[in-house]
Short mmCIF file of C-alpha atoms and ligand atoms in Angstrom, two decimals:
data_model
loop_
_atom_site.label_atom_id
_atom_site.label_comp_id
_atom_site.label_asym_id
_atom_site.label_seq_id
_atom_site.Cartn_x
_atom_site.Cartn_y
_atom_site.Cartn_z
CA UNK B 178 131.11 108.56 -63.13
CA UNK B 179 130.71 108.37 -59.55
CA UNK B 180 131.37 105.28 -57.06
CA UNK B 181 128.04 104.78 -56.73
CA UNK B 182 127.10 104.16 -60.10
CA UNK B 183 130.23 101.84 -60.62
CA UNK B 184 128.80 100.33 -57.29
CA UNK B 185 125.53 99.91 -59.25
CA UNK B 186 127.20 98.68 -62.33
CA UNK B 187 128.64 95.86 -60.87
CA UNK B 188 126.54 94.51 -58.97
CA UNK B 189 124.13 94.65 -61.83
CA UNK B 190 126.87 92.15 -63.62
CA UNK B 191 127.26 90.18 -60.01
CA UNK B 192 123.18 89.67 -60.68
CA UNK B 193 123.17 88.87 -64.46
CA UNK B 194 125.98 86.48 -63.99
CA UNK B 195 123.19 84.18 -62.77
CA UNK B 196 120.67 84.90 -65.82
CA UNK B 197 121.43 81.45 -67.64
CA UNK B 198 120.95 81.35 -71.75
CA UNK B 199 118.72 78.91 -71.51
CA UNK B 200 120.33 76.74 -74.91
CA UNK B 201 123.99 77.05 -73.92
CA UNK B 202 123.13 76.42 -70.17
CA UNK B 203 125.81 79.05 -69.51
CA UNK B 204 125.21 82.84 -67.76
CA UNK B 205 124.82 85.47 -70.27
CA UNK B 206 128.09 87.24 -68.49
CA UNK B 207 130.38 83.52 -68.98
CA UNK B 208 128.93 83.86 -72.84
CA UNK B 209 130.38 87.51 -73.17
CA UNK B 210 126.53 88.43 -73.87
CA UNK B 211 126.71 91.03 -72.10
CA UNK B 212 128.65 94.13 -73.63
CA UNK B 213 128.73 96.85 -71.48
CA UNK B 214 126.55 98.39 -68.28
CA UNK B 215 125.61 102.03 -68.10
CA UNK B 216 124.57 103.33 -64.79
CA UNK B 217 123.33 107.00 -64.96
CA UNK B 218 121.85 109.05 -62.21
CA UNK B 219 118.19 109.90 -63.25
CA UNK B 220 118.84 113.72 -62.26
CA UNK B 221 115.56 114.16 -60.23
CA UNK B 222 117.44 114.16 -57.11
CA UNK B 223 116.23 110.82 -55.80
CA UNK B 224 117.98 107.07 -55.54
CA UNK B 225 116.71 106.53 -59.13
CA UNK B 226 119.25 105.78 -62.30
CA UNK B 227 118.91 104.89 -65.74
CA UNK B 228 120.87 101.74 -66.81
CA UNK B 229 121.72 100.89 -70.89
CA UNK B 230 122.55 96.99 -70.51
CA UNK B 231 124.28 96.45 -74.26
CA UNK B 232 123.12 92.88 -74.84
CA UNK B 233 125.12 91.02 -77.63
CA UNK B 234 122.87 87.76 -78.55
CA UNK B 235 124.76 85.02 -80.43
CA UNK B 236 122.88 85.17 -83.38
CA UNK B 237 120.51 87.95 -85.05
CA UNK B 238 117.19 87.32 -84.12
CA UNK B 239 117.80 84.60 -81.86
CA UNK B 240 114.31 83.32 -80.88
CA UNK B 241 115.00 83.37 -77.15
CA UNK B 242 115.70 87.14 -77.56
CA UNK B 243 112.87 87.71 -75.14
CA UNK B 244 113.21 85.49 -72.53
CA UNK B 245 116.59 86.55 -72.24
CA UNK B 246 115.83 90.36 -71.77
CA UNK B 247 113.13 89.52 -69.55
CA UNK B 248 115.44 88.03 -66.86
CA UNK B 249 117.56 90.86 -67.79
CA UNK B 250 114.96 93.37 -66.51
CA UNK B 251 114.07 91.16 -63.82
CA UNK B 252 117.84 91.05 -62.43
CA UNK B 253 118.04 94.85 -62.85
CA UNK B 254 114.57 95.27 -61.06
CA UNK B 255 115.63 93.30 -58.49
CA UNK B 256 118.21 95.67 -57.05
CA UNK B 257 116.69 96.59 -53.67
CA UNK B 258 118.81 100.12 -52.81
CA UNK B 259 117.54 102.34 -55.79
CA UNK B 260 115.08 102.60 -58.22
CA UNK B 261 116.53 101.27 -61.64
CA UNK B 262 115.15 101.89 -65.37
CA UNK B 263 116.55 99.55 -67.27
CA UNK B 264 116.97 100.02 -71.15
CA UNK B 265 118.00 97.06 -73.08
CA UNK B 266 119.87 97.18 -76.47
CA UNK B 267 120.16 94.20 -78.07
CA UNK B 268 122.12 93.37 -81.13
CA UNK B 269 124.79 90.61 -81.82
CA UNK B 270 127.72 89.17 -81.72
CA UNK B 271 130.13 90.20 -84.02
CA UNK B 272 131.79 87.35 -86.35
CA UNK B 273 134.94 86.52 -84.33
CA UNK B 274 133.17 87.16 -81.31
CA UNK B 275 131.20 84.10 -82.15
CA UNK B 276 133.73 82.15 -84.00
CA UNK B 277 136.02 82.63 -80.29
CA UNK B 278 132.88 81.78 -78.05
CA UNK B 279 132.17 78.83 -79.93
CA UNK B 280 135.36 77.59 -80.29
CA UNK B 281 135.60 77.72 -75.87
CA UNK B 282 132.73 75.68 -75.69
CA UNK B 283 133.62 73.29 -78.59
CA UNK B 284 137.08 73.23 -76.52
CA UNK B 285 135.62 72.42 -73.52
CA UNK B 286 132.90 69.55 -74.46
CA UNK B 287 135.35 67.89 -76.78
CA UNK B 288 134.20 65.88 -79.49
CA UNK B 289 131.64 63.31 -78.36
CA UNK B 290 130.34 64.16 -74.87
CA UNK B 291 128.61 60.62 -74.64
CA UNK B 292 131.83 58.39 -74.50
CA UNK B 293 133.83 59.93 -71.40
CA UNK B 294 133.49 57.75 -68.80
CA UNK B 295 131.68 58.55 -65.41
CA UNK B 296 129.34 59.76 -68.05
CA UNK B 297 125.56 59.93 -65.99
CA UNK B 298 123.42 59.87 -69.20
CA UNK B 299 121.44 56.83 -69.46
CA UNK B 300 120.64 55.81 -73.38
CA UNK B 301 118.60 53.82 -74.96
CA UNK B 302 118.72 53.11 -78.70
CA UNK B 303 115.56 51.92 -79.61
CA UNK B 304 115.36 49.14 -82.43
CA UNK B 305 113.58 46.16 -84.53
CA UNK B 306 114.18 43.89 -87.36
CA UNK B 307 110.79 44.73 -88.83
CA UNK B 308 109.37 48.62 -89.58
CA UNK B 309 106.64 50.04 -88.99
CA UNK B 310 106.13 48.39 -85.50
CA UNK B 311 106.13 51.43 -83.85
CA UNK B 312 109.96 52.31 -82.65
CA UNK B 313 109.55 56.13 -83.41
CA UNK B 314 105.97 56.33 -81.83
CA UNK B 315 107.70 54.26 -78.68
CA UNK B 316 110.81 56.69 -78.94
CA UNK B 317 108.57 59.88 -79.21
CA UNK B 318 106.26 58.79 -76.33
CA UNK B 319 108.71 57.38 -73.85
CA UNK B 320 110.93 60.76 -74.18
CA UNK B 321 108.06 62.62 -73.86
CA UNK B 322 107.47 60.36 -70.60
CA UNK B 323 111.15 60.89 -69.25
CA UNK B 324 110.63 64.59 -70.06
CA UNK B 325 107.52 64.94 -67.89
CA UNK B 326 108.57 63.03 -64.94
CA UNK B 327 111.64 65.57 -64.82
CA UNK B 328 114.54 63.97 -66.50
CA UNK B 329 116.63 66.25 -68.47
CA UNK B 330 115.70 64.51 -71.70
CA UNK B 331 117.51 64.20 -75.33
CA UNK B 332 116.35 62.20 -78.18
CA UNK B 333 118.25 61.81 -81.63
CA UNK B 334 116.20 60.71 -84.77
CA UNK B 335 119.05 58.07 -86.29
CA UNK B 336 116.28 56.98 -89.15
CA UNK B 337 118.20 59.10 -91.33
CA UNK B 338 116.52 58.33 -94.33
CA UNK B 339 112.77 57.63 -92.73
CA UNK B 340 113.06 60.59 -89.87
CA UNK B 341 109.96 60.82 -88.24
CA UNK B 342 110.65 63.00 -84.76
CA UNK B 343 109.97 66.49 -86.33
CA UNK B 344 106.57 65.01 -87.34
CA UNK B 345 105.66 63.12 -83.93
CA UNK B 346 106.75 66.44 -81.86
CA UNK B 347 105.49 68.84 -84.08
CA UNK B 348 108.64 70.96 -84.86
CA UNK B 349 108.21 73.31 -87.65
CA UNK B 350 111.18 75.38 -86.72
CA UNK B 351 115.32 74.62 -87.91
CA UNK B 352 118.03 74.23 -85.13
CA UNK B 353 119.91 77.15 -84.18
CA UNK B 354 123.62 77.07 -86.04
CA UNK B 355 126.05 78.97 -83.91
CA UNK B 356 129.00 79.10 -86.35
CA UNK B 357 128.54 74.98 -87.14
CA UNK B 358 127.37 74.00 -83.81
CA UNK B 359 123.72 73.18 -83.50
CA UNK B 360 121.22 74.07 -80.67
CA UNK B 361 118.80 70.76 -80.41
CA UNK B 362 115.52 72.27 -81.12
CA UNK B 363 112.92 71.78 -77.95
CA UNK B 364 109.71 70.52 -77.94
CA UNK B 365 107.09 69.00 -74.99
CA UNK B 366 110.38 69.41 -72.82
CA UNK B 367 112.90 66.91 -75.32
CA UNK B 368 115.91 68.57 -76.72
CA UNK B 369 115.71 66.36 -79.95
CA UNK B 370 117.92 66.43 -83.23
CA UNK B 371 116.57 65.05 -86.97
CA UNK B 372 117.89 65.95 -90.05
CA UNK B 373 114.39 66.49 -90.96
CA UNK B 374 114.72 69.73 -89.35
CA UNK B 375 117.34 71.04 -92.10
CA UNK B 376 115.91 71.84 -95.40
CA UNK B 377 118.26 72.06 -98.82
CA UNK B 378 120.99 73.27 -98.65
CA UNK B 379 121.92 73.16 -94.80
CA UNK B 380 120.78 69.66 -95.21
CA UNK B 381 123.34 69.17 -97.57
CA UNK B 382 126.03 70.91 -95.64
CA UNK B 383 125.20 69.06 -92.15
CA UNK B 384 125.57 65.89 -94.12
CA UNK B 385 129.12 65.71 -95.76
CA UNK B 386 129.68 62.31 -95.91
CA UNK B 387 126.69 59.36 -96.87
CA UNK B 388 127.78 57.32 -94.18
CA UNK B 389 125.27 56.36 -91.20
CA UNK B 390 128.22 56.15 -88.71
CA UNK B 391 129.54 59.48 -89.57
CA UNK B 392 125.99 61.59 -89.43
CA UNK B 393 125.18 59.61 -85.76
CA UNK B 394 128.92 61.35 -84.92
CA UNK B 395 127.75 64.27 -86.34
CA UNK B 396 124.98 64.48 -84.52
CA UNK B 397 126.59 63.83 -81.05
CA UNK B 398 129.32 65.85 -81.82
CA UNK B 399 128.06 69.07 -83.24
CA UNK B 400 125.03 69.50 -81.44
CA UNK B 401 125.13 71.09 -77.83
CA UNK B 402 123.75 68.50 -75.47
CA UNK B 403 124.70 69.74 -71.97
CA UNK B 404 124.33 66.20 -69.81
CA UNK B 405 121.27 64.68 -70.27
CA UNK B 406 119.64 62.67 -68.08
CA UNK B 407 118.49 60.29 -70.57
CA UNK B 408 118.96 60.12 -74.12
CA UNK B 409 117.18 57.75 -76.62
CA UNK B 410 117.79 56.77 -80.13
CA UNK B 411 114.91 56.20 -82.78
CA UNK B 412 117.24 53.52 -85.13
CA UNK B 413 116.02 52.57 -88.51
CA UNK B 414 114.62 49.73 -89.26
CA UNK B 415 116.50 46.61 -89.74
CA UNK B 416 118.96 44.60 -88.10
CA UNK B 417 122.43 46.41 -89.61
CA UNK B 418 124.84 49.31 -89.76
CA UNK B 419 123.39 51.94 -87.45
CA UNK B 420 122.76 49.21 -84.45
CA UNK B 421 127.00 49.22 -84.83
CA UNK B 422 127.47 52.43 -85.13
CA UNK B 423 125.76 53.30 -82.38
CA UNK B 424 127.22 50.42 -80.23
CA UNK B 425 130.93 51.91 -81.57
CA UNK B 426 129.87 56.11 -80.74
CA UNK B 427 128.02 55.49 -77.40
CA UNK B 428 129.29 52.51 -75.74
CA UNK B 429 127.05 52.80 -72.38
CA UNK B 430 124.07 52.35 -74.88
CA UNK B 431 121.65 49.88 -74.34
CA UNK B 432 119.62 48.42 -77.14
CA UNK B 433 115.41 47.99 -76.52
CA UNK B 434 113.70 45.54 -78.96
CA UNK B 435 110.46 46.74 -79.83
CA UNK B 436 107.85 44.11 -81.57
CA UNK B 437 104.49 43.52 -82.38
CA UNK B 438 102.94 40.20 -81.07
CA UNK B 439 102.94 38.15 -84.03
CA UNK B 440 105.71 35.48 -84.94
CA UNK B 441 106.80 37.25 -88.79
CA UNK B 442 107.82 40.58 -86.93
CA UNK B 443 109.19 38.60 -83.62
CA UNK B 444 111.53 36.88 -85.92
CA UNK B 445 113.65 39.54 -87.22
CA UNK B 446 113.52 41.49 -83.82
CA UNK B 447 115.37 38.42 -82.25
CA UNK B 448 118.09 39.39 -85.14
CA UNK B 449 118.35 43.10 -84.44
CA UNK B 450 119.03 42.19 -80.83
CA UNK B 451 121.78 39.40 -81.72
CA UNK B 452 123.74 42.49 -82.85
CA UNK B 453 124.61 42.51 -79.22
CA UNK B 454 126.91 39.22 -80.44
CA UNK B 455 128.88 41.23 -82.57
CA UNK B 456 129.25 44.50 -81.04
CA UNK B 457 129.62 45.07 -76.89
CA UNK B 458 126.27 46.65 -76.65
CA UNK B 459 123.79 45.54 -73.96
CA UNK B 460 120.66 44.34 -74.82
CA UNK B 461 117.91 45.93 -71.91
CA UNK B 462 114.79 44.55 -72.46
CA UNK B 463 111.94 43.85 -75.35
CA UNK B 464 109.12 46.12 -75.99
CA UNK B 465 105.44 44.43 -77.37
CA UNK B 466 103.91 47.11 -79.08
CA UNK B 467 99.99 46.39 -80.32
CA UNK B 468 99.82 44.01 -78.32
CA UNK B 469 95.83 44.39 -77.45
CA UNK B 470 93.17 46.63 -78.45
CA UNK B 471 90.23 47.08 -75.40
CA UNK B 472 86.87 46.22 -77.20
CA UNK B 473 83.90 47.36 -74.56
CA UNK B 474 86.27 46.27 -71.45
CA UNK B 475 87.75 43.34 -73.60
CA UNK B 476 91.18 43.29 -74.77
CA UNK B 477 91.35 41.83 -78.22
CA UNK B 478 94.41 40.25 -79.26
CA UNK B 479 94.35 41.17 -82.70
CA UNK B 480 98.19 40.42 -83.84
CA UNK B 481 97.78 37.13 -81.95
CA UNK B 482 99.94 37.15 -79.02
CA UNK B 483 103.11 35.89 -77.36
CA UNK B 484 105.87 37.95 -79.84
CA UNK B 485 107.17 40.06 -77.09
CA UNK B 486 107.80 36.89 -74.63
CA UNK B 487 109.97 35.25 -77.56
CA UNK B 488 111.77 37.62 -78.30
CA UNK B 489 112.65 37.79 -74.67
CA UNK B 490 113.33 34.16 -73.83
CA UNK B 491 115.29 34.00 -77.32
CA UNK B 492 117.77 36.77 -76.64
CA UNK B 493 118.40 35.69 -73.03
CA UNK B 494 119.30 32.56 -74.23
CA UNK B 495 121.28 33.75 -77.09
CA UNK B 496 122.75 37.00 -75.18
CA UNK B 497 123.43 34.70 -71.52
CA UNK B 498 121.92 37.56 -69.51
CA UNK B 499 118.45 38.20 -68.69
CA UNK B 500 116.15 40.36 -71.33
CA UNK B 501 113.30 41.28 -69.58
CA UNK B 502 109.57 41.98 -71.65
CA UNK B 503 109.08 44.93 -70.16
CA UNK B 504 105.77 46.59 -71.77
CA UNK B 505 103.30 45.65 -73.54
CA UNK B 506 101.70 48.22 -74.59
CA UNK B 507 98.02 48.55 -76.31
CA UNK B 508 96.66 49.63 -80.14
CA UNK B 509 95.75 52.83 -79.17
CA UNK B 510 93.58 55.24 -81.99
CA UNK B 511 94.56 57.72 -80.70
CA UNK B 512 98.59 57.61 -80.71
CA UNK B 513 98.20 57.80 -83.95
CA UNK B 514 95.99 60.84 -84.41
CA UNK B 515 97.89 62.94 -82.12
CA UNK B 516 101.01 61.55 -83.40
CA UNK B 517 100.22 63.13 -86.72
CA UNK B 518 98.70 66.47 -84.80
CA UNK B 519 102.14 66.96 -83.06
CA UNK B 520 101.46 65.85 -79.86
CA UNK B 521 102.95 62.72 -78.38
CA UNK B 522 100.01 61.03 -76.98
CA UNK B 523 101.45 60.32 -73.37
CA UNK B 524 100.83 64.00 -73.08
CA UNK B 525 97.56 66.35 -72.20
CA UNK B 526 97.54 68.86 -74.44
CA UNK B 527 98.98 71.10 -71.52
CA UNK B 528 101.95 68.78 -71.70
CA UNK B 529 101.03 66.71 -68.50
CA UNK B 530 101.54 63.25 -68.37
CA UNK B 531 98.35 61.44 -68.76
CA UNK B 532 97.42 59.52 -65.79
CA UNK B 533 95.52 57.10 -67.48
CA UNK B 534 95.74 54.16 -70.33
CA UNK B 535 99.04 54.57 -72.09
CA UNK B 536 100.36 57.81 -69.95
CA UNK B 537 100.43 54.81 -67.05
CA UNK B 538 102.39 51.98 -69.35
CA UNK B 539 105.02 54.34 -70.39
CA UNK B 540 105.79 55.65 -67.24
CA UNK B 541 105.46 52.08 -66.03
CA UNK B 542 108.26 51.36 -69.07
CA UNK B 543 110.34 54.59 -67.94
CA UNK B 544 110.61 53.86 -64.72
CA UNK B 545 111.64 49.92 -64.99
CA UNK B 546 114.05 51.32 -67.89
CA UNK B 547 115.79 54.19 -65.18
CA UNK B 548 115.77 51.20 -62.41
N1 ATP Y 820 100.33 51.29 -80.07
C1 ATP Y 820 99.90 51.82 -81.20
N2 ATP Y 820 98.58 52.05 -81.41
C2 ATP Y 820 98.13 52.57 -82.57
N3 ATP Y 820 98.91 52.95 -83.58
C3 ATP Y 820 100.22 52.76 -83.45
C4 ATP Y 820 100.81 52.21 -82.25
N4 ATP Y 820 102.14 52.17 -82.41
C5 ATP Y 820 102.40 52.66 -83.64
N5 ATP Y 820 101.26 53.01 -84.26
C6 ATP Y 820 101.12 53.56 -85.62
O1 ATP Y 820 101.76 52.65 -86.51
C7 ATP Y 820 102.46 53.33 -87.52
C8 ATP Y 820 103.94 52.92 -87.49
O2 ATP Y 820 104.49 53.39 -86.26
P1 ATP Y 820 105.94 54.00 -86.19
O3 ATP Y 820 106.18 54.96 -87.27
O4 ATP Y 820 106.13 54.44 -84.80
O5 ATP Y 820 106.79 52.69 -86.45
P2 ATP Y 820 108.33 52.53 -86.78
O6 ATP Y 820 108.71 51.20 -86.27
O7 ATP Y 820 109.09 53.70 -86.31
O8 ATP Y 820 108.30 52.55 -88.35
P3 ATP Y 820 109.56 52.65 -89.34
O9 ATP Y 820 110.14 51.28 -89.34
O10 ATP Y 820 108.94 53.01 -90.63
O11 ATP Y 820 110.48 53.65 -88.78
C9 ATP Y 820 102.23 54.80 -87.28
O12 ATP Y 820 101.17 55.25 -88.04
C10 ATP Y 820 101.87 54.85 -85.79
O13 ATP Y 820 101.04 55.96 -85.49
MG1 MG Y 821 110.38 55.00 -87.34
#
């Protein structure tokens, strides 16, 4: 081997040291991806060499296989003093390899990365007393919002028994399980969690225990979140258990109240925020869903109207602190068709925000939320 290809060699590892796996949010060097680097002179007597790159992937047949050779052969292309051919072999990490690697990272995020203080994610656990009011269509929509107006956004389906995320975001596919840690599967730009996504058996595995509070921990604690921005929390229905259980696993969480106009469902959302009593949790505002439907320019008030406001002047009262109504947000056909096609309706189908009708409430709702 001469200098010059060990020249070559390294600086090929200086340059993939900034290719970042784009789950772990680590370089492919840090990760130990990267086996060895094989510089060989081409033998045509110009500046041209052949490099093997031996490319050890966490898992067989990781999905993101190709992005992560692409960058690969783009770092390698890069190099301005010679021509480079790269050649790629990929296989993957052996067993210990990947029991080591995942204990480091396990080591270094501790248990729960929402709890340490100085902690920048902002979360929102989004509840009501009564179902079916719309919390996971509010959840799916306003992460979907976050997502597009570039926060770094997480969202974990805590219905356990009623998930509904994989639906709403059209995920078909299982998370990635590096040795018991799980990769949040993406989709429209959310890193989201549901154990809807695990079928039989791994479903059974993921969920040792039939307690809510210890699947929530489960879910914050085995799943790779990086730092979020923002995180939100699709809670059951109900005024109980999880509401605690989240207040006890993520104590900067704040609790919105989502309702529908009339008094029957405004009722028991006044009770799922008076958890707030019981449990240091912050109560941030109260979320009308259905509140109108537009009729030819009109806007019918087919639930009746004033739910939202109640709920609001009831919980400041109860709570001592102001609970703003922040959105009221329309009966919209169409959330629910593209909720069922996979597509939060806040998006085009290019995965733009709309600009328009509800694309304009929920970022009207994300932004008052981040203020
Ligand atoms: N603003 C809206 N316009 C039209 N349809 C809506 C709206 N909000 C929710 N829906 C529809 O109402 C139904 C219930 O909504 P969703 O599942 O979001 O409620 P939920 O409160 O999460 O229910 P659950 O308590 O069962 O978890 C769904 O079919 C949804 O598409
Ligand atoms: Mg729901």
């Amino acid at each position: 081997m001469t200098a010059d290809t060990r020249q070559i060699e390294a600086a090929i590892y200086e340059r993939l040291s900034r290719v970042i796996d784009p789950e772990l949010g680590r370089s492919v060097t840090d990760l130990g991806m990267i086996a060895a680097i094989n510089a060989v002179p081409a033998g045509d007597g110009r500046a041209a060499y052949d490099v093997t790159i031996q490319v050890e992937l966490t898992v067989p047949g990781c999905p993101l296989s190709e992005t992560i050779t692409n960058q690969i052969n783009g770092a390698v292309a890069s190099y301005p003093d010679a021509t480079l051919t790269p050649h790629i072999e990929v296989t993957s990490m052996s067993h210990d390899k990947l029991a080591d690697l995942v204990a480091d990272l396990k080591a270094e995020r501790k248990q729960n990365p929402f709890n340490k203080p100085g902690i920048k994610t902002r979360i929102f656990a989004i509840a009501s007393g009564k179902g079916g009011v719309g919390k996971s269509s509010v959840t799916a929509n306003l992460a979907a919002t976050f997502a597009a107006l570039g926060y770094d956004t997480a969202a974990i389906d805590a219905d356990i028994y009623g998930f509904s995320l994989p639906k709403l975001f059209g995920v078909h596919t299982q998370p990635t399980n590096l040795n018991g840690m799980l990769m949040p599967v993406t989709a429209w730009g959310v890193k989201l969690i549901s154990i809807g996504m695990f079928a039989g058996a791994d479903r059974a595995i993921l969920w040792r225990g039939p307690r809510l509070q210890r699947s929530l921990e489960q879910f914050l604690a085995d799943v790779w979140w990086g730092e979020p921005d923002v995180l939100l929390l699709d809670l059951a229905p109900g005024t109980g258990d999880m509401a605690i259980s989240v207040a006890q696993a993520l104590p900067n969480a704040e609790l919105v109240v989502v309702t529908t106009p009339q008094p029957s469902a405004s009722d028991v959302a006044v009770r799922s925020g008076l958890v707030a009593l019981q449990v240091p949790m912050k109560v941030r505002g109260v979320v009308e869903n259905m509140s109108w439907y537009e009729h030819k320019g009109e806007k019918l008030r087919i639930f009746g109207e004033g739910g939202g406001q109640r709920v609001s002047d009831q919980l400041t009262e109860a709570l001592g602190y102001d609970v703003p109504l922040m959105a009221q947000l329309p009966l919209e056909p169409e959330l629910r068709e593209t909720g069922e096609s996979g597509r939060p309706a806040v998006l085009t189908p290019e995965g733009a925000l709309r600009e328009d009708g509800i694309g304009r409430e929920f970022r009207a709702l994300a932004e008052r939320l981040m203020r």
